[in-house]
PDB file of C-alpha atoms in Angstrom:
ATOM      1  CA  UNK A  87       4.364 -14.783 -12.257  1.00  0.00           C
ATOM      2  CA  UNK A  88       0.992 -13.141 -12.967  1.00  0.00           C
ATOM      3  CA  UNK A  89       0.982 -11.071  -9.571  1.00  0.00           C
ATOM      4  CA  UNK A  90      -1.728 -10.286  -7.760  1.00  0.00           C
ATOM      5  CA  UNK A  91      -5.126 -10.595  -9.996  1.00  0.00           C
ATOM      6  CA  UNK A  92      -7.956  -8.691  -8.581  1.00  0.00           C
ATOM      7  CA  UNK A  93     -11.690  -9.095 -10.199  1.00  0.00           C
ATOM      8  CA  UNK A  94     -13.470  -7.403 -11.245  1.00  0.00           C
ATOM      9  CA  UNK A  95     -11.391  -3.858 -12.803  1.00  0.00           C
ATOM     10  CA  UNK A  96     -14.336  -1.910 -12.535  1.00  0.00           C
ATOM     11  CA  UNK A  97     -17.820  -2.452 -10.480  1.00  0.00           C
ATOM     12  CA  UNK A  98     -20.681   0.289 -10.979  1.00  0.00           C
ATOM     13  CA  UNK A  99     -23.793  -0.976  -8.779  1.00  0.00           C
ATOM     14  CA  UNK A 100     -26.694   0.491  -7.789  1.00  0.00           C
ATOM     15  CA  UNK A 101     -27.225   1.395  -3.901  1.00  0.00           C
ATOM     16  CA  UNK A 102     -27.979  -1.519  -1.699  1.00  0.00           C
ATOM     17  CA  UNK A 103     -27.052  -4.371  -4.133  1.00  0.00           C
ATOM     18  CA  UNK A 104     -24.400  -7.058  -2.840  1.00  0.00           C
ATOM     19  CA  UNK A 105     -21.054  -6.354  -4.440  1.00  0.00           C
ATOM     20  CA  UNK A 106     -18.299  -9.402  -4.415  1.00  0.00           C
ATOM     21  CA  UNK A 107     -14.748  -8.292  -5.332  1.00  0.00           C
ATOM     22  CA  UNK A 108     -12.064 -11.331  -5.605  1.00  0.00           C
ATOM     23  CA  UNK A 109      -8.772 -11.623  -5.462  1.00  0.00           C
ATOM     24  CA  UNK A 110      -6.071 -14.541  -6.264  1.00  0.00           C
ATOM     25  CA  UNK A 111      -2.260 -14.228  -4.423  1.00  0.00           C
ATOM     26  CA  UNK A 112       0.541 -14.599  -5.386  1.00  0.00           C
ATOM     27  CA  UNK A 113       1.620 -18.358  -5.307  1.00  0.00           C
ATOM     28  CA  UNK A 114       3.460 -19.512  -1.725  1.00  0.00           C
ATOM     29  CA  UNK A 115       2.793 -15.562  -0.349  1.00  0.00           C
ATOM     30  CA  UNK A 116       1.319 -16.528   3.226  1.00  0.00           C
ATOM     31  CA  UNK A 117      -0.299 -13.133   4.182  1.00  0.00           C
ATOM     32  CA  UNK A 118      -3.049 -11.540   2.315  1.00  0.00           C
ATOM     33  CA  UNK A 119      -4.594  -7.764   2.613  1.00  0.00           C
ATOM     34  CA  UNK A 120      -7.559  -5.525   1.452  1.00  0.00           C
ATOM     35  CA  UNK A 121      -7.097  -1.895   1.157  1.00  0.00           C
ATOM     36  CA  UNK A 122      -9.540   1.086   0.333  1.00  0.00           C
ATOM     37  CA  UNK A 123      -8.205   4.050  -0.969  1.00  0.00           C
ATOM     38  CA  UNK A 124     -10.233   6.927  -1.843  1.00  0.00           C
ATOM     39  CA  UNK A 125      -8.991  10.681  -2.332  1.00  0.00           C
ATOM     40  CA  UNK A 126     -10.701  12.045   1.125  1.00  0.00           C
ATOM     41  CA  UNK A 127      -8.795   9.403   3.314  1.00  0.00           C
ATOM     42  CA  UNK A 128      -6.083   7.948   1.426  1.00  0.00           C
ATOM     43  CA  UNK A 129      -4.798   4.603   1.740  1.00  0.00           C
ATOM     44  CA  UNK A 130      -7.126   2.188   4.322  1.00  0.00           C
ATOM     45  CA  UNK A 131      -6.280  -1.641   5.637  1.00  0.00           C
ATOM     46  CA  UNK A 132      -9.809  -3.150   6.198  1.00  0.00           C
ATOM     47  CA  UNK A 133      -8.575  -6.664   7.069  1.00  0.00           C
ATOM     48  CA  UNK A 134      -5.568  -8.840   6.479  1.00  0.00           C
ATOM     49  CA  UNK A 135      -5.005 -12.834   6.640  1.00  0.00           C
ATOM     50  CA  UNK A 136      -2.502 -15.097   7.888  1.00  0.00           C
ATOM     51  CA  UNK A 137      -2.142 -18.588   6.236  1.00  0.00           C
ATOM     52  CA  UNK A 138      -5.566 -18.324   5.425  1.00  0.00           C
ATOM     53  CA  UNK A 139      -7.015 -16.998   8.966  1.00  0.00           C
ATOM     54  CA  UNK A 140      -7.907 -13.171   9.321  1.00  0.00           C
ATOM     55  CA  UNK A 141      -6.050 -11.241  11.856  1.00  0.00           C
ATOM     56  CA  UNK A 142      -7.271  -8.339  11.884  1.00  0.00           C
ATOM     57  CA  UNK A 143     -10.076  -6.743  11.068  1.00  0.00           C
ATOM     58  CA  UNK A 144      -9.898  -3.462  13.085  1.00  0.00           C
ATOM     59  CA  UNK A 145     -10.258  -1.814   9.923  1.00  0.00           C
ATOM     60  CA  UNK A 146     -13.349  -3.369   8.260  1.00  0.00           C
ATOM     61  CA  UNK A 147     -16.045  -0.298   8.389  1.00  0.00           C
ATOM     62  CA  UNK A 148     -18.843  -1.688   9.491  1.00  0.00           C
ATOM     63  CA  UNK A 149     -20.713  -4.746   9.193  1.00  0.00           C
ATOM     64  CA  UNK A 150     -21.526  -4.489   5.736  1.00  0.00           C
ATOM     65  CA  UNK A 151     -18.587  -5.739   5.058  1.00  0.00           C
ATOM     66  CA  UNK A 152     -17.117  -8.855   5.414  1.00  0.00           C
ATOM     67  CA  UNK A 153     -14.032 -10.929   3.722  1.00  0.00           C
ATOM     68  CA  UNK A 154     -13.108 -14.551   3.412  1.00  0.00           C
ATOM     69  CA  UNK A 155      -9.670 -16.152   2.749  1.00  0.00           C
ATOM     70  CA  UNK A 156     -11.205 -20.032   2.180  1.00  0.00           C
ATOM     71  CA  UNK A 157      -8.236 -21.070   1.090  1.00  0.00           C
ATOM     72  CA  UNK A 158      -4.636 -19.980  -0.023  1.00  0.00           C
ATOM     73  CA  UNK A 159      -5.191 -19.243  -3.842  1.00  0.00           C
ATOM     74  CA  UNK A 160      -8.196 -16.980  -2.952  1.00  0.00           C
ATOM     75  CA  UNK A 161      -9.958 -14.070  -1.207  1.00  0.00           C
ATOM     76  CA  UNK A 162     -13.314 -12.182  -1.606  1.00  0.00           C
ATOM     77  CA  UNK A 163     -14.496  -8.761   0.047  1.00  0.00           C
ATOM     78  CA  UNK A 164     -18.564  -8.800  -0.148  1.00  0.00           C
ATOM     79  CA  UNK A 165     -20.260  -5.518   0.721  1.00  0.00           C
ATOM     80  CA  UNK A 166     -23.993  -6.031   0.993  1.00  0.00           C
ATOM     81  CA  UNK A 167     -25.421  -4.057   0.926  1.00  0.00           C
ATOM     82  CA  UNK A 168     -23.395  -1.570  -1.075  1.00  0.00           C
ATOM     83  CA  UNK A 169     -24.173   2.526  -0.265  1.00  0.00           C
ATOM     84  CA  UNK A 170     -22.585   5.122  -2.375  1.00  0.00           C
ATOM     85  CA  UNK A 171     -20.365   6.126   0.304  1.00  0.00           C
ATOM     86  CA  UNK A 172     -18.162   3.082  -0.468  1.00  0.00           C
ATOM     87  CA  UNK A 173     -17.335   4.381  -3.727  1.00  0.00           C
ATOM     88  CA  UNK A 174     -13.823   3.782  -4.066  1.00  0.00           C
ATOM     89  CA  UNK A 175     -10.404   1.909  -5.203  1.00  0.00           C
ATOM     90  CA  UNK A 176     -10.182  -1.333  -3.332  1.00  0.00           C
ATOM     91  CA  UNK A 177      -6.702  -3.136  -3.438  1.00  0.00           C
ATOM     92  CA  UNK A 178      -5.545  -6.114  -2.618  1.00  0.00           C
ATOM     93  CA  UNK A 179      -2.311  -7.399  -1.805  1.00  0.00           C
ATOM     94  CA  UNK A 180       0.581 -10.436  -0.713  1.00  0.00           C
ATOM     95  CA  UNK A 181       3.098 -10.851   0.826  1.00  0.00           C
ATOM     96  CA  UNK A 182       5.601 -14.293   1.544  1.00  0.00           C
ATOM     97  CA  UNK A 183       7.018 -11.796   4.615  1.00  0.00           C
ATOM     98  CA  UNK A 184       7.891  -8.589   5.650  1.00  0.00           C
ATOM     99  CA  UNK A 185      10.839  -8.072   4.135  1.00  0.00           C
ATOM    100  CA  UNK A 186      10.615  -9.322   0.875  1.00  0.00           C
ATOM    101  CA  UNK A 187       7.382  -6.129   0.285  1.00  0.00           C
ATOM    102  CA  UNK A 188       4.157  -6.211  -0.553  1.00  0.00           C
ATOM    103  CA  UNK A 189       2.780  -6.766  -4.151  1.00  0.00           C
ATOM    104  CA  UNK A 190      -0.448  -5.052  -4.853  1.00  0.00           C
ATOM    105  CA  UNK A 191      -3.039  -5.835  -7.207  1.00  0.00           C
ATOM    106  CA  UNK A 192      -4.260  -3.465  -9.770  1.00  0.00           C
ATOM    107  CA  UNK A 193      -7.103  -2.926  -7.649  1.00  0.00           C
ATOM    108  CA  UNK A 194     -11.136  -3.042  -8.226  1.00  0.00           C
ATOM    109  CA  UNK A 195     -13.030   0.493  -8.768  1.00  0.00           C
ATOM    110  CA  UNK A 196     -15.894   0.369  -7.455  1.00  0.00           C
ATOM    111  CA  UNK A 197     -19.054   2.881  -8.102  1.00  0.00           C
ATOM    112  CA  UNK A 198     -21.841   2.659  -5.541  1.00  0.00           C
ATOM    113  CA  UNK A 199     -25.077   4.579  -7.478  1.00  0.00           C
TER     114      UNK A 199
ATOM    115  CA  UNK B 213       4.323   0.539  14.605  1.00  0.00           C
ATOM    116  CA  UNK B 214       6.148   3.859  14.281  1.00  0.00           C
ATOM    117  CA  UNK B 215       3.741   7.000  12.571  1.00  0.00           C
ATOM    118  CA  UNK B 216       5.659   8.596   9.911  1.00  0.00           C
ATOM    119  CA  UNK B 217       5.595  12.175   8.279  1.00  0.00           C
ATOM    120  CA  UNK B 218       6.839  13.173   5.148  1.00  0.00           C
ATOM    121  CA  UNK B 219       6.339  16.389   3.329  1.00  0.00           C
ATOM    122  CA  UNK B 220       2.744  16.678   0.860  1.00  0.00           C
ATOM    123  CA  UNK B 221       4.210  16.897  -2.182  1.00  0.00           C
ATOM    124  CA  UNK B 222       7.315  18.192  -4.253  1.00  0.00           C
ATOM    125  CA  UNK B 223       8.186  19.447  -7.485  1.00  0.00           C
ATOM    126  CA  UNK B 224      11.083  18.664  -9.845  1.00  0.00           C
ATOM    127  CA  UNK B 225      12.509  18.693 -13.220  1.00  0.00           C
ATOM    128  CA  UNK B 226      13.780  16.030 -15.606  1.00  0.00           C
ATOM    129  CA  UNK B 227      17.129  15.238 -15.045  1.00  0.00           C
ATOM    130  CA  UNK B 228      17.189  15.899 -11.246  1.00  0.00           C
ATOM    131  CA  UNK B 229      17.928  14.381  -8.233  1.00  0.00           C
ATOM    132  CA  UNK B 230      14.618  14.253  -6.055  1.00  0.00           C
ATOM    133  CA  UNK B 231      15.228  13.407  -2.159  1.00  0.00           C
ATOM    134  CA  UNK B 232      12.181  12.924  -0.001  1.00  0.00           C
ATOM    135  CA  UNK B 233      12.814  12.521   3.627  1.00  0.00           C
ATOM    136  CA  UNK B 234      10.494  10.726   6.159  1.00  0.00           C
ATOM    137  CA  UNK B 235      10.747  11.364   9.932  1.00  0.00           C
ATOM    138  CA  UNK B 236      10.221   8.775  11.874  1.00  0.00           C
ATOM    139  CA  UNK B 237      11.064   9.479  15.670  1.00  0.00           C
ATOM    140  CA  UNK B 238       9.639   7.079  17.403  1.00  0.00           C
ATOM    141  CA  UNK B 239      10.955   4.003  15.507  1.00  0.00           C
ATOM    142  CA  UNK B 240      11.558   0.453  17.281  1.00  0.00           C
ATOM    143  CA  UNK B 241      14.774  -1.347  16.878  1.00  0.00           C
ATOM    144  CA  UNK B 242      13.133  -4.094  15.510  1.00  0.00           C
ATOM    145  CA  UNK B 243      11.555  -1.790  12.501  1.00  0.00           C
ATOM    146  CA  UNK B 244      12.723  -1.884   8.665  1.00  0.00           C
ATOM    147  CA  UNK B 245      12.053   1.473   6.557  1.00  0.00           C
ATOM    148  CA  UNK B 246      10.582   0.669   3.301  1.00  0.00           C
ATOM    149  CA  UNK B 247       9.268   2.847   0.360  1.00  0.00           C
ATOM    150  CA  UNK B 248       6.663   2.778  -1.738  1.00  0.00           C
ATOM    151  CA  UNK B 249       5.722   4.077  -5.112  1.00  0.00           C
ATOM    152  CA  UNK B 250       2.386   4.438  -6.701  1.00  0.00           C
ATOM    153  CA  UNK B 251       1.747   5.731 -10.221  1.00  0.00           C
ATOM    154  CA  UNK B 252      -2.367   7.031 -10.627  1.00  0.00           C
ATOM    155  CA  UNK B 253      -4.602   4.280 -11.117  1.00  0.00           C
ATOM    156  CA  UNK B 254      -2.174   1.394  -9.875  1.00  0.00           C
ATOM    157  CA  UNK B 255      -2.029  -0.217  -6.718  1.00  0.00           C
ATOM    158  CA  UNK B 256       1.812   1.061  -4.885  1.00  0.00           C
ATOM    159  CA  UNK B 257       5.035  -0.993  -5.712  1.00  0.00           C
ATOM    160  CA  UNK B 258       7.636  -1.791  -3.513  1.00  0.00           C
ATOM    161  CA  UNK B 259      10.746   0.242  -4.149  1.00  0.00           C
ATOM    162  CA  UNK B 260      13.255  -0.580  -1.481  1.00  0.00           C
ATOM    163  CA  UNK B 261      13.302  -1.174   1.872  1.00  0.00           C
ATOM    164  CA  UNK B 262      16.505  -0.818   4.392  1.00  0.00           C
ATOM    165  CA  UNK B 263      17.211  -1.229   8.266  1.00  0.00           C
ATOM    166  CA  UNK B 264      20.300   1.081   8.147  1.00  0.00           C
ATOM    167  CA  UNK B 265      23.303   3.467   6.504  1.00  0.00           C
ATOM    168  CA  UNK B 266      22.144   3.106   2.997  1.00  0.00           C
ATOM    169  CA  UNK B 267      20.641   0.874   0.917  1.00  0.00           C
ATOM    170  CA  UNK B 268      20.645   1.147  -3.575  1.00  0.00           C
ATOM    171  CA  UNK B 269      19.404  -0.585  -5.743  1.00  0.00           C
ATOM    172  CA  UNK B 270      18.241  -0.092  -9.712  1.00  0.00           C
ATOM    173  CA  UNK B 271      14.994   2.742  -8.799  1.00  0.00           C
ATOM    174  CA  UNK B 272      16.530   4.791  -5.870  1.00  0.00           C
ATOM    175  CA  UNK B 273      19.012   4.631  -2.644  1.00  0.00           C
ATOM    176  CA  UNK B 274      17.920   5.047   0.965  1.00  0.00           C
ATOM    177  CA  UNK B 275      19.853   6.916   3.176  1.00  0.00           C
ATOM    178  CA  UNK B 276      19.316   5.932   7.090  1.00  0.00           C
ATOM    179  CA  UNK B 277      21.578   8.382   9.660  1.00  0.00           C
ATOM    180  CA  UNK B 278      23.100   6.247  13.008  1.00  0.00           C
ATOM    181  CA  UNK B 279      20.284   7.309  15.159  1.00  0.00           C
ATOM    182  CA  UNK B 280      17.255   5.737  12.408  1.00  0.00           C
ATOM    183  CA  UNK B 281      14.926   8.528  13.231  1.00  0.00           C
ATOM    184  CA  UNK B 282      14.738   9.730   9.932  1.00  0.00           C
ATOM    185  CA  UNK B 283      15.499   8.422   6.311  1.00  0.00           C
ATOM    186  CA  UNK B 284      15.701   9.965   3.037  1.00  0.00           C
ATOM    187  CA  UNK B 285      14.388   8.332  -0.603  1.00  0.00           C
ATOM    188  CA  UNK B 286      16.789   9.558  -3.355  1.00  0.00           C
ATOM    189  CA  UNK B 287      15.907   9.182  -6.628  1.00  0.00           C
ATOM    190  CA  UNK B 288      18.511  10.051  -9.412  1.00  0.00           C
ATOM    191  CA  UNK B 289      18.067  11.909 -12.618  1.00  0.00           C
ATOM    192  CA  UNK B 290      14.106  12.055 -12.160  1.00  0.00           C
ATOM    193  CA  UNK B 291      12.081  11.923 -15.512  1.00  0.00           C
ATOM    194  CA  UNK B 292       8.346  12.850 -16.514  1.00  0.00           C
ATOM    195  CA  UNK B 293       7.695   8.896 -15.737  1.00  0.00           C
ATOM    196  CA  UNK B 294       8.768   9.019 -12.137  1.00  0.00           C
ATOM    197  CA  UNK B 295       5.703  11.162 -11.073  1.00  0.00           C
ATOM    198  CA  UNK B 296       4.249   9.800  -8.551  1.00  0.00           C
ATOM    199  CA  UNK B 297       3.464   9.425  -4.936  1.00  0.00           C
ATOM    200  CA  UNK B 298       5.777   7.956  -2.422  1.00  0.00           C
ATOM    201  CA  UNK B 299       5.361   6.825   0.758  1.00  0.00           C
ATOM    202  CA  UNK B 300       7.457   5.434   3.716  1.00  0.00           C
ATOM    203  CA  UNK B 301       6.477   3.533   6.146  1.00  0.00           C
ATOM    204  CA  UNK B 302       7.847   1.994   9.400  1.00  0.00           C
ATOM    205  CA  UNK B 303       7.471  -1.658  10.763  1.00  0.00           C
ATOM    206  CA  UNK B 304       9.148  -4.609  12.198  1.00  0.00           C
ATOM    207  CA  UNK B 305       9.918  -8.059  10.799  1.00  0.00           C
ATOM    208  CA  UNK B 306       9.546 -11.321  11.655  1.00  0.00           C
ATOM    209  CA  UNK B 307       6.077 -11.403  13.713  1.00  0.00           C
ATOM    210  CA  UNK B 308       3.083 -13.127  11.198  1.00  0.00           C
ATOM    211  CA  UNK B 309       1.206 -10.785   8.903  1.00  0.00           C
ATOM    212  CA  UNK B 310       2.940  -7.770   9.642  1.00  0.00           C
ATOM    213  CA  UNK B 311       0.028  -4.604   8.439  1.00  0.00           C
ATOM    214  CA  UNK B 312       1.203  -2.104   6.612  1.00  0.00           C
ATOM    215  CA  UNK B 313       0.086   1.722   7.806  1.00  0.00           C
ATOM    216  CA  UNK B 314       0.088   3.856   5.179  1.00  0.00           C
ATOM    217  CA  UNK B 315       0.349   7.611   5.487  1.00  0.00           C
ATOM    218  CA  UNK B 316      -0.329  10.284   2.657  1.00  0.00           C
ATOM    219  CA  UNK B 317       2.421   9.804   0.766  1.00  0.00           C
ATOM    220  CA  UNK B 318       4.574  12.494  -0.886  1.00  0.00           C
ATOM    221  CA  UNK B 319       3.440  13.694  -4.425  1.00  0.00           C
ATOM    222  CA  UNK B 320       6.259  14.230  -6.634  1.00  0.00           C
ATOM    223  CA  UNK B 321       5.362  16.143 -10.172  1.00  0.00           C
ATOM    224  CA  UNK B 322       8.578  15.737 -11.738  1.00  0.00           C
ATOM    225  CA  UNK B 323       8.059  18.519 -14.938  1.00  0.00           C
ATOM    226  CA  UNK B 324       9.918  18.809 -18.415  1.00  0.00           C
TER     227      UNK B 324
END
């Protein structure tokens, strides 16, 4: 099992350009999350999926963001447009259920210039 | 879902036994206590996850007293490669897309 697979490793963009991270789940894992971390405030859920439909999206920022789950295998974040102040480490992760954990991705660093 | 609190950070040495406890006072009877680890630059791995008494497995054992308002991460014999930071978090199980909360973690420098 690959894990999660997150694209691209590293993103360095200049200010208000559209930024598209990706991610691909883990194979038969039925829920599906984005998190932000950055140093000032840590560990951040933006949005998760449920078989495909988002839940919750409390967490999304503002809306320059937006995410889409179109179907199992796949996921994308899109910022657009980008400001420097969303400069950070942007994870993804799956899970087939609560107790069986969560498996991050290696996540997608993302410089906003 | 329950908030957690755990101390900033600790310090050990190679060869200890490091135990990080989480406070959790306001847990549900429906919630699971699970740990997680994250090394710099990696997204956090699952390390073990328990409901009550205690829980081991190859990485670390989770102690949970009668009353679940607290738990405690042990991790044996610590070395350089076990620095990290930890964190515990609360939630229940069954409902769809449980979210997971994360906190700040505990940063343990394990040193030679």
């Amino acid at each position: 099992d690959a894990g999660v697979i997150q694209s691209p490793r590293h993103e360095v963009t200049e200010m208000g350009q559209e930024v598209t991270l990706r991610c691909k789940p883990i194979s038969g894992h039925n829920s599906l999350f984005w998190y932000r971390q950055t140093m000032m405030r840590g560990l951040e859920l933006l949005i998760y999926f449920n078989n495909n439909v988002p839940i919750d999206d409390s967490g999304m920022p503002e809306d320059r963001f937006s995410a889409k789950m179109p179907n199992a295998s796949f996921s994308t974040l899109k910022i657009q447009p980008s400001e420097p102040r969303d400069s950070a480490v942007y994870f993804c992760a799956s899970s087939g259920g609560w107790n069986y954990g969560y498996t991050f991705g290696s996540g997608t660093r993302l410089t906003v210039v | 879902l329950a908030k957690t609190t755990q101390p900033i950070s600790m310090d050990s040495y190679e060869g200890q036994e490091v135990n990080i406890t989480c406070s959790h006072n306001n847990i549900a009877t429906n919630d699971y206590i699970t740990w997680y680890q994250q090394f710099p630059s990696q997204g956090p791995r699952f390390i073990i996850q328990g409901y009550k008494t205690k829980v081991t497995n190859e990485v670390a054992s989770l102690f949970i007293p009668a009353d679940r308002k607290s738990s405690t991460l042990s991790l044996p014999r610590v070395s350089l490669s076990d620095t990290a930071v930890y964190y515990c978090l609360v939630g229940d199980d069954g409902a769809a897309g449980n979210k997971l909360t994360f906190g700040g973690g505990t940063r343990v420098l394990v040193k030679p």
